[in-house]
Coordinates of C-alpha atoms and ligand atoms in Angstrom, one line a residue:
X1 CA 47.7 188.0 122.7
X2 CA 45.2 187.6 120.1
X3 CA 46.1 185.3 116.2
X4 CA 44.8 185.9 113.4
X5 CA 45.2 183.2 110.3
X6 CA 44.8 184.6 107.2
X7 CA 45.6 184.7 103.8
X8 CA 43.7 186.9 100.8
X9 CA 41.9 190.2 100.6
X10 CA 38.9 189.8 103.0
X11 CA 41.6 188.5 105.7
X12 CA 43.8 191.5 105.2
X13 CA 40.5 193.7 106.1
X14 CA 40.2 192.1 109.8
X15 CA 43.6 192.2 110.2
X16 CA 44.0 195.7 109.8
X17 CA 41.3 196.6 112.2
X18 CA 42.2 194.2 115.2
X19 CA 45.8 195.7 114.5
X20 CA 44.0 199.4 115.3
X21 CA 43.0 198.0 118.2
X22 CA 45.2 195.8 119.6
X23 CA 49.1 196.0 119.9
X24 CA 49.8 191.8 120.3
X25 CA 48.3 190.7 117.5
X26 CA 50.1 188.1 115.6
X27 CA 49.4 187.0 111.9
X28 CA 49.6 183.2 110.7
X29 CA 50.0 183.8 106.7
X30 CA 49.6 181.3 104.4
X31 CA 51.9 180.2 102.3
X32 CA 50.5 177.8 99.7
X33 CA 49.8 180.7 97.2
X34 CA 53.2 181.1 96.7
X35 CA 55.0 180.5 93.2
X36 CA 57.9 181.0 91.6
X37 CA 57.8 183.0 88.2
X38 CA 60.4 184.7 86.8
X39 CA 63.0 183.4 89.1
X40 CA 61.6 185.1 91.8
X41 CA 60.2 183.7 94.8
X42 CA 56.7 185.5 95.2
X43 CA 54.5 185.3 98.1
X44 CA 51.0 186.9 97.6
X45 CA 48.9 186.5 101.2
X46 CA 52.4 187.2 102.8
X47 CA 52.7 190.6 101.1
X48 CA 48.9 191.8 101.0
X49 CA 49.2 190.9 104.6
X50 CA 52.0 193.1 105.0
X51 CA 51.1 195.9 102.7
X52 CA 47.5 195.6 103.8
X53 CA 50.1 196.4 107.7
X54 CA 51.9 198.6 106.4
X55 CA 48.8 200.8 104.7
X56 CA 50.7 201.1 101.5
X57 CA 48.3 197.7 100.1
X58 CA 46.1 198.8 96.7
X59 CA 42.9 198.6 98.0
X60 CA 41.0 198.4 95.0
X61 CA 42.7 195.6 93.3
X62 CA 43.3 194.0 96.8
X63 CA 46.9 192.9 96.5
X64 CA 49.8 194.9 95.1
X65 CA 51.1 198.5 96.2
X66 CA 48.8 201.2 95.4
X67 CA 49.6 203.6 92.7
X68 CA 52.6 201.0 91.7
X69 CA 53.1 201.1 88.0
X70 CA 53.9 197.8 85.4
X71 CA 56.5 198.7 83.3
X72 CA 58.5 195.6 84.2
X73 CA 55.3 193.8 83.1
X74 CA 55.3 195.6 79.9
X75 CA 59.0 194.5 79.0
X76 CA 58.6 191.2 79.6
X77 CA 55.6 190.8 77.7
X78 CA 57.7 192.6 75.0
X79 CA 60.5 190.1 75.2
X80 CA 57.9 187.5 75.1
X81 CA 57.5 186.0 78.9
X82 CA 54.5 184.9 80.6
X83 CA 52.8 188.3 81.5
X84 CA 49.5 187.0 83.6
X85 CA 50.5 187.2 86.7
X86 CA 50.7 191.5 87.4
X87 CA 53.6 192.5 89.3
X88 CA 53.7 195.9 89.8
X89 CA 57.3 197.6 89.7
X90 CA 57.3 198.6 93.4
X91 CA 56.3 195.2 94.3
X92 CA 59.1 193.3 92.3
X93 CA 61.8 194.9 94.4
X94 CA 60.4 193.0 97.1
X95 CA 60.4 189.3 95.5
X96 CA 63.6 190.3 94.4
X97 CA 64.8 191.0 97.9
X98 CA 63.5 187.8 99.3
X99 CA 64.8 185.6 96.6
X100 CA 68.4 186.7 97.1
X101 CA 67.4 186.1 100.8
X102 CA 66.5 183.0 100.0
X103 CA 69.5 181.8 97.8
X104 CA 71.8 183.1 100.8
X105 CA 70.2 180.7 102.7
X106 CA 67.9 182.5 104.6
X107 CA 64.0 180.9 105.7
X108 CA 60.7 182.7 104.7
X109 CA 59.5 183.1 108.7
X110 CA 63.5 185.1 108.9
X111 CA 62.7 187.0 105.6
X112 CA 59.5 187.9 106.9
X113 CA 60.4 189.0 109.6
X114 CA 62.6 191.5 108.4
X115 CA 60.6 192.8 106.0
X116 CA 57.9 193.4 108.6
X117 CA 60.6 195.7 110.5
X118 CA 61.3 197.5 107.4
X119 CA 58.1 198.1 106.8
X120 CA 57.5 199.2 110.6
X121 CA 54.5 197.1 111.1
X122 CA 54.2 196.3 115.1
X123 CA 52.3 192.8 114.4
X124 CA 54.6 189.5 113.7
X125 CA 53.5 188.4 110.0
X126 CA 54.6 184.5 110.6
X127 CA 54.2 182.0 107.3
X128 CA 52.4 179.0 108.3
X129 CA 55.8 177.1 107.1
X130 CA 58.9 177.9 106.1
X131 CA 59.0 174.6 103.5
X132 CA 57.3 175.6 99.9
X133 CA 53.7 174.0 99.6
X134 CA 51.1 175.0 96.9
X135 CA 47.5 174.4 96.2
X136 CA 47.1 172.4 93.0
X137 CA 43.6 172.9 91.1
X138 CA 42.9 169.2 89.2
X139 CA 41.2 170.3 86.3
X140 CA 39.5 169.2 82.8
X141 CA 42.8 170.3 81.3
X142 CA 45.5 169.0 84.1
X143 CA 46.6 170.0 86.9
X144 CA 47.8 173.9 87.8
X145 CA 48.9 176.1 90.6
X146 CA 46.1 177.8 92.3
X147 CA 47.1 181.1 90.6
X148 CA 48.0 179.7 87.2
X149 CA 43.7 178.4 87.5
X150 CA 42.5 181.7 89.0
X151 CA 44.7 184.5 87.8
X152 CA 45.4 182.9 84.6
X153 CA 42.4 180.8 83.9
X154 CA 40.5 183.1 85.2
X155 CA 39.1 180.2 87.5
X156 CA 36.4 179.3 84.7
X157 CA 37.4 175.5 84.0
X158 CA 35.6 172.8 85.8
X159 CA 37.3 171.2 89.4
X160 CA 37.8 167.8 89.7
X161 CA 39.9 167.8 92.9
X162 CA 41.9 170.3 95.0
X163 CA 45.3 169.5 97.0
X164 CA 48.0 170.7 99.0
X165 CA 51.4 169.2 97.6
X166 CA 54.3 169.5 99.4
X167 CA 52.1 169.2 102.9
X168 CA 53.3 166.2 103.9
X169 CA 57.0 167.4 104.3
X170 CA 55.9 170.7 105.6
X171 CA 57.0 171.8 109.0
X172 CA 54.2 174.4 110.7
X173 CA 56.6 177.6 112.2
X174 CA 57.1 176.7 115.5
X175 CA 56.1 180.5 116.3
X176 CA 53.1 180.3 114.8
X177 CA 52.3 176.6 117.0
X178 CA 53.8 178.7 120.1
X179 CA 51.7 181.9 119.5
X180 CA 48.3 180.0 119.2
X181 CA 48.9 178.4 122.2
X182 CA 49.9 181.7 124.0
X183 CA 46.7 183.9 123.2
X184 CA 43.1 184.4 124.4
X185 CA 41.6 184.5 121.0
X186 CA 42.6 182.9 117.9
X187 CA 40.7 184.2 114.9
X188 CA 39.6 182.6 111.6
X189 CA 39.6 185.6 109.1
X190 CA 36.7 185.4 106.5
X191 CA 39.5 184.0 103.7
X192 CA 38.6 181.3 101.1
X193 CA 38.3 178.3 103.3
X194 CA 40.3 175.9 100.9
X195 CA 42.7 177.6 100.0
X196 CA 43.6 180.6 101.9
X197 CA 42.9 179.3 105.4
X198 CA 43.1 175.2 104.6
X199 CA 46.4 174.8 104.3
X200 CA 47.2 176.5 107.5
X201 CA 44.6 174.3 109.5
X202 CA 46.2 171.3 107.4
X203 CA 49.6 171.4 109.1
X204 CA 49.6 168.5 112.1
X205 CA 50.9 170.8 114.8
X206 CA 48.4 173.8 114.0
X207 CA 45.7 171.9 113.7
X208 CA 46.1 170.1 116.7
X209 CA 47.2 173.3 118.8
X210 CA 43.6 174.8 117.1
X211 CA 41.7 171.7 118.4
X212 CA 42.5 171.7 122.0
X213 CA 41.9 175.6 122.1
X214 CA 38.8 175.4 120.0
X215 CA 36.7 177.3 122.9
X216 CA 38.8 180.6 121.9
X217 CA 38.7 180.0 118.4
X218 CA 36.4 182.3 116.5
X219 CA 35.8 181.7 112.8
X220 CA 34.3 184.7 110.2
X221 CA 31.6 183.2 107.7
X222 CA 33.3 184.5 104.3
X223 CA 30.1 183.3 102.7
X224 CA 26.9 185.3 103.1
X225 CA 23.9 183.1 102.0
X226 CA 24.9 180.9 98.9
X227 CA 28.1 183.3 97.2
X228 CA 31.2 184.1 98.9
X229 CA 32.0 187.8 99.4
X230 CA 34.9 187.6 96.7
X231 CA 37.1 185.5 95.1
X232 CA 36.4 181.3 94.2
X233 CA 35.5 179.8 97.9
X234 CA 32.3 178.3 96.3
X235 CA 33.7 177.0 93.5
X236 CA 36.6 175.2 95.7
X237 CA 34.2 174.2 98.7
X238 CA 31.7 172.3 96.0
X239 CA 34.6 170.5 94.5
X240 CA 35.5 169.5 98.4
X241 CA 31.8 168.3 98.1
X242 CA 31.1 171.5 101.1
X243 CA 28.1 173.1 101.1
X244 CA 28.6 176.4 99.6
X245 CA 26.9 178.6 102.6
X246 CA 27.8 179.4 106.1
X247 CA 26.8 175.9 107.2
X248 CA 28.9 174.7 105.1
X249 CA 31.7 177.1 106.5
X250 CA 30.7 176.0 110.3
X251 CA 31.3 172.2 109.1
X252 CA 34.4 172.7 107.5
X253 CA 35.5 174.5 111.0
X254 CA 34.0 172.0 112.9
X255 CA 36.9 170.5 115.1
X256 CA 39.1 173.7 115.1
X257 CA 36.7 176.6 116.3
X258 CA 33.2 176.8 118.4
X259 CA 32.9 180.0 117.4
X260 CA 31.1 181.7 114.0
X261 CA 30.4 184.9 113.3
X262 CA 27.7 185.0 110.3
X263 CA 25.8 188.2 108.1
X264 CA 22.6 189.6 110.1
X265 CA 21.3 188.4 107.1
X266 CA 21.8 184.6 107.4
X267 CA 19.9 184.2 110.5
X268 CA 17.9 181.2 108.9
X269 CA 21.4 179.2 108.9
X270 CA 21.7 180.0 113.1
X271 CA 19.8 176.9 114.4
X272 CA 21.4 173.9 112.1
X273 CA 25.0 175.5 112.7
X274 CA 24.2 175.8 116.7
X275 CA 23.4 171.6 116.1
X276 CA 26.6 171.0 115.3
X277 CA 28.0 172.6 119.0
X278 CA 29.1 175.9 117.6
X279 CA 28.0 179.4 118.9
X280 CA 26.9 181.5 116.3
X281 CA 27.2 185.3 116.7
X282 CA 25.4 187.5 113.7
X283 CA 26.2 191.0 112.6
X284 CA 27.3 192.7 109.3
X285 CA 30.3 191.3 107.8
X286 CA 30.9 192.8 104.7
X287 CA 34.1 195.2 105.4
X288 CA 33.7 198.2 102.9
X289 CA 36.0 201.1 104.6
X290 CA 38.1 200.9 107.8
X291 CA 35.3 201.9 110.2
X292 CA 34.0 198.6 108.7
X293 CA 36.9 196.9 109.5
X294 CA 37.0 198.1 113.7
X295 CA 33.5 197.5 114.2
X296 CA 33.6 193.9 113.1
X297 CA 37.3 193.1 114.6
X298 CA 35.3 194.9 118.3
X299 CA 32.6 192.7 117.5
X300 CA 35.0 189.7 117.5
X301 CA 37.5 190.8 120.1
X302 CA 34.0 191.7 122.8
X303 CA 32.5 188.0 122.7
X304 CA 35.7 187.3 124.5
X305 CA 35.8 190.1 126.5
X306 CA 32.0 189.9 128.0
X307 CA 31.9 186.7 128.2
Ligands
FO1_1 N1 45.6 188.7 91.3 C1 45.0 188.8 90.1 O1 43.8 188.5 90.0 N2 45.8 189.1 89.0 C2 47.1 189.4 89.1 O2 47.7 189.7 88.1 C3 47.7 189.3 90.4 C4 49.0 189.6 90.6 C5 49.6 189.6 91.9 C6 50.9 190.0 92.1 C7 51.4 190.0 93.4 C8 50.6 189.7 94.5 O3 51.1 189.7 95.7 C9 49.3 189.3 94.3 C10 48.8 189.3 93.0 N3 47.4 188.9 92.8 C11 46.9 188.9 91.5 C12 46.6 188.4 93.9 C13 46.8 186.9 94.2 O4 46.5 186.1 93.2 C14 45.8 186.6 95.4 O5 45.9 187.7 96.3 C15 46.2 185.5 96.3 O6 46.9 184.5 95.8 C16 44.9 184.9 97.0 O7 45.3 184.0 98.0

C-alpha cells in the first residue's frame, strides 16, 4: 500500500501518476482549507484531489471542473454577495451535496467516501479529520482564513504569524493513522508545507505514526532553489522563520521523513540536507503534463523498490 498526503495543485499532480501506476494508493487530504461561504460547506484540496482522480479537474486553473461555467457567481455578485471566491456551477452541486450531507448528520471522511465512488475513483480520498480546522493568516490588517488572504487578498499583505485553529480538538481519521501504518511508502507530495501538508503532520496521531515510519517516508521538495513552484510556500515558510529553499523543506520534514527528493538543479543544497540524516535523491520535479507526472511518481515509488 503506498499514502500519499496532499493538499493543492502540485499534490494533485503526483497523485495522479502514482494512481496510474499503482492500484492501493490511499490519499490523506487536508482539510484546513476548508470554509464555509454561502452556507455551503466547501472543501478545496478534497475536491481538486478528487477531480484531479476523477480526470474531470481544470488543469489550467488547478482547482475547479474544467470547462465549468460561473453563472451562479454572476448572480450572486448581482444580488450583491461576496463574489471572490470562484465556484464554478458544476462544482456547486457538489458543496451542495455535502452540506445537506453534513446537516443530516453525516462526517466529511463518510461524505468523501461516497463521493469518491460516485466519481469511480479506485484510490480512498481520506480527510485528515473529520472536525473543521482552518489556517488563520495573522496579518497587518487582522486575522483571515487562508483563502480569504490568498484568493481574496491576493496574498500581498505582510505575515505576522500563521496557525491552525481548531487543531487542538481535532481528531486525525483513524483510516488515515491505520493506512500509514499499513504501507511500504508514505509520500510527502510537493504541496505548500504550512499549509497544505502542516496541518496534516500537525495532528498527534499522524505525526507520531509518520515518526516511527520515517525510514519509508519520502518527501517532494516543492521549492526549487529560493521560489516555490506555485502558490505562497515562501511567503508562509519565512513568516515560520523557514528557510525558503529545499533545506529549508528537509528541516521542516526533519522528524517525519528521511527521505527528499530535490530538482537536478539544486544539487548545491545535497550535502547540508544529507547533515541533517536525510537521503537526498535529485531529478526533475517540475510536473508539466502526465508523462511528467509517472516518471517522477516511478522515480519515487523505485528508491523503495531497489533498495
Ligand atoms: N483559487 C483561486 O485562486 N481563486 C478562486 O476563486 C478559487 C476558487 C475555488 C473554488 C473551489 C475550489 O475547490 C478551489 C478554489 N480555488 C480558488 C483554489 C483554492 O484556493 C486552493 O486550491 C486551495 O485552497 C489550496 O490549498
Amino acid at each position: 500500500m503506498i499514502t500519499i498526503l496532499a493538499g493543492g495543485t502540485g499534490s494533485v499532480k503526483l497523485a495522479r501518476g502514482i494512481s496510474k501506476i499503482r492500484d492501493d494508493l490511499v490519499v490523506i487530504s487536508n482539510v484546513a482549507d476548508n470554509i464555509w461561504l454561502h452556507g455551503l460547506y466547501i472543501c478545496p484540496d478534497v475536491d481538486t484531489i478528487t477531480y484531479g482522480l476523477a480526470g474531470i479537474l481544470d488543469k489550467k486553473r488547478g482547482w475547479g471542473i474544467m470547462d465549468d461555467s460561473f453563472m451562479f457567481m454572476e448572480q450572486m455578485k448581482k444580488l450583491d454577495q461576496d463574489y471572490w471566491f470562484k465556484i464554478g456551477d458544476k462544482d456547486l452541486a457538489l458543496h451542495v451535496v455535502r452540506t445537506n450531507f453534513l446537516n443530516n448528520g453525516k462526517s466529511l471522511s463518510w461524505i468523501t467516501e461516497w463521493i469518491q465512488k460516485k466519481f469511480s475513483i479506485l484510490s480512498p480520498i481520506i480527510p485528515a479529520s473529520d472536525n473543521h480546522m482552518e489556517t488563520r493568516i495573522e496579518t497587518s490588517i487582522g486575522d483571515m482564513h487562508v483563502q480569504e488572504f490568498w484568493v481574496k487578498n491576493h496574498g500581498e499583505i505582510n505575515i505576522s504569524n500563521i496557525r491552525y485553529q481548531g487543531i487542538e480538538n481535532a481528531v486525525a481519521n483513524s483510516r488515515a493513522v491505520e493506512s500509514i501504518k499499513n504501507s511500504e511508502v508514505i509520500i510527502i507530495a510537493p504541496g505548500n508545507p504550512i499549509s497544505s501538508i502542516g496541518p496534516i503532520i500537525s495532528l498527534p496521531t499522524i505525526r507520531k505514526e509518520l515518526e516511527s515510519k520515517k525510514d519509508n517516508v519520502i518527501a517532494i521538495s516543492p521549492i526549487i532553489g529560493k521560489s516555490p513552484v506555485s502558490g505562497p510556500a515562501s511567503k508562509y515558510m519565512q513568516a515560520r522563520g523557514i528557510e525558503s529553499s529545499p533545506f529549508g523543506i528537509a528541516s521542516y520534514y526533519n522528524n517525519v521523513a528521511s527521505n527528499l527528493v530535490i530538482s537536478n538543479s539544486d544539487v548545491d543544497y545535497e550535502r547540508s540536507i544529507k547533515m541533517l540524516g536525510i537521503d537526498v535523491y535529485k531529478t526533475e520535479i517540475v510536473m508539466q503534463n502526465l508523462e511528467d507526472e509517472i516518471n517522477l511518481s516511478n522515480f519515487v515509488l523505485n528508491i523503495f523498490t531497489s533498495a
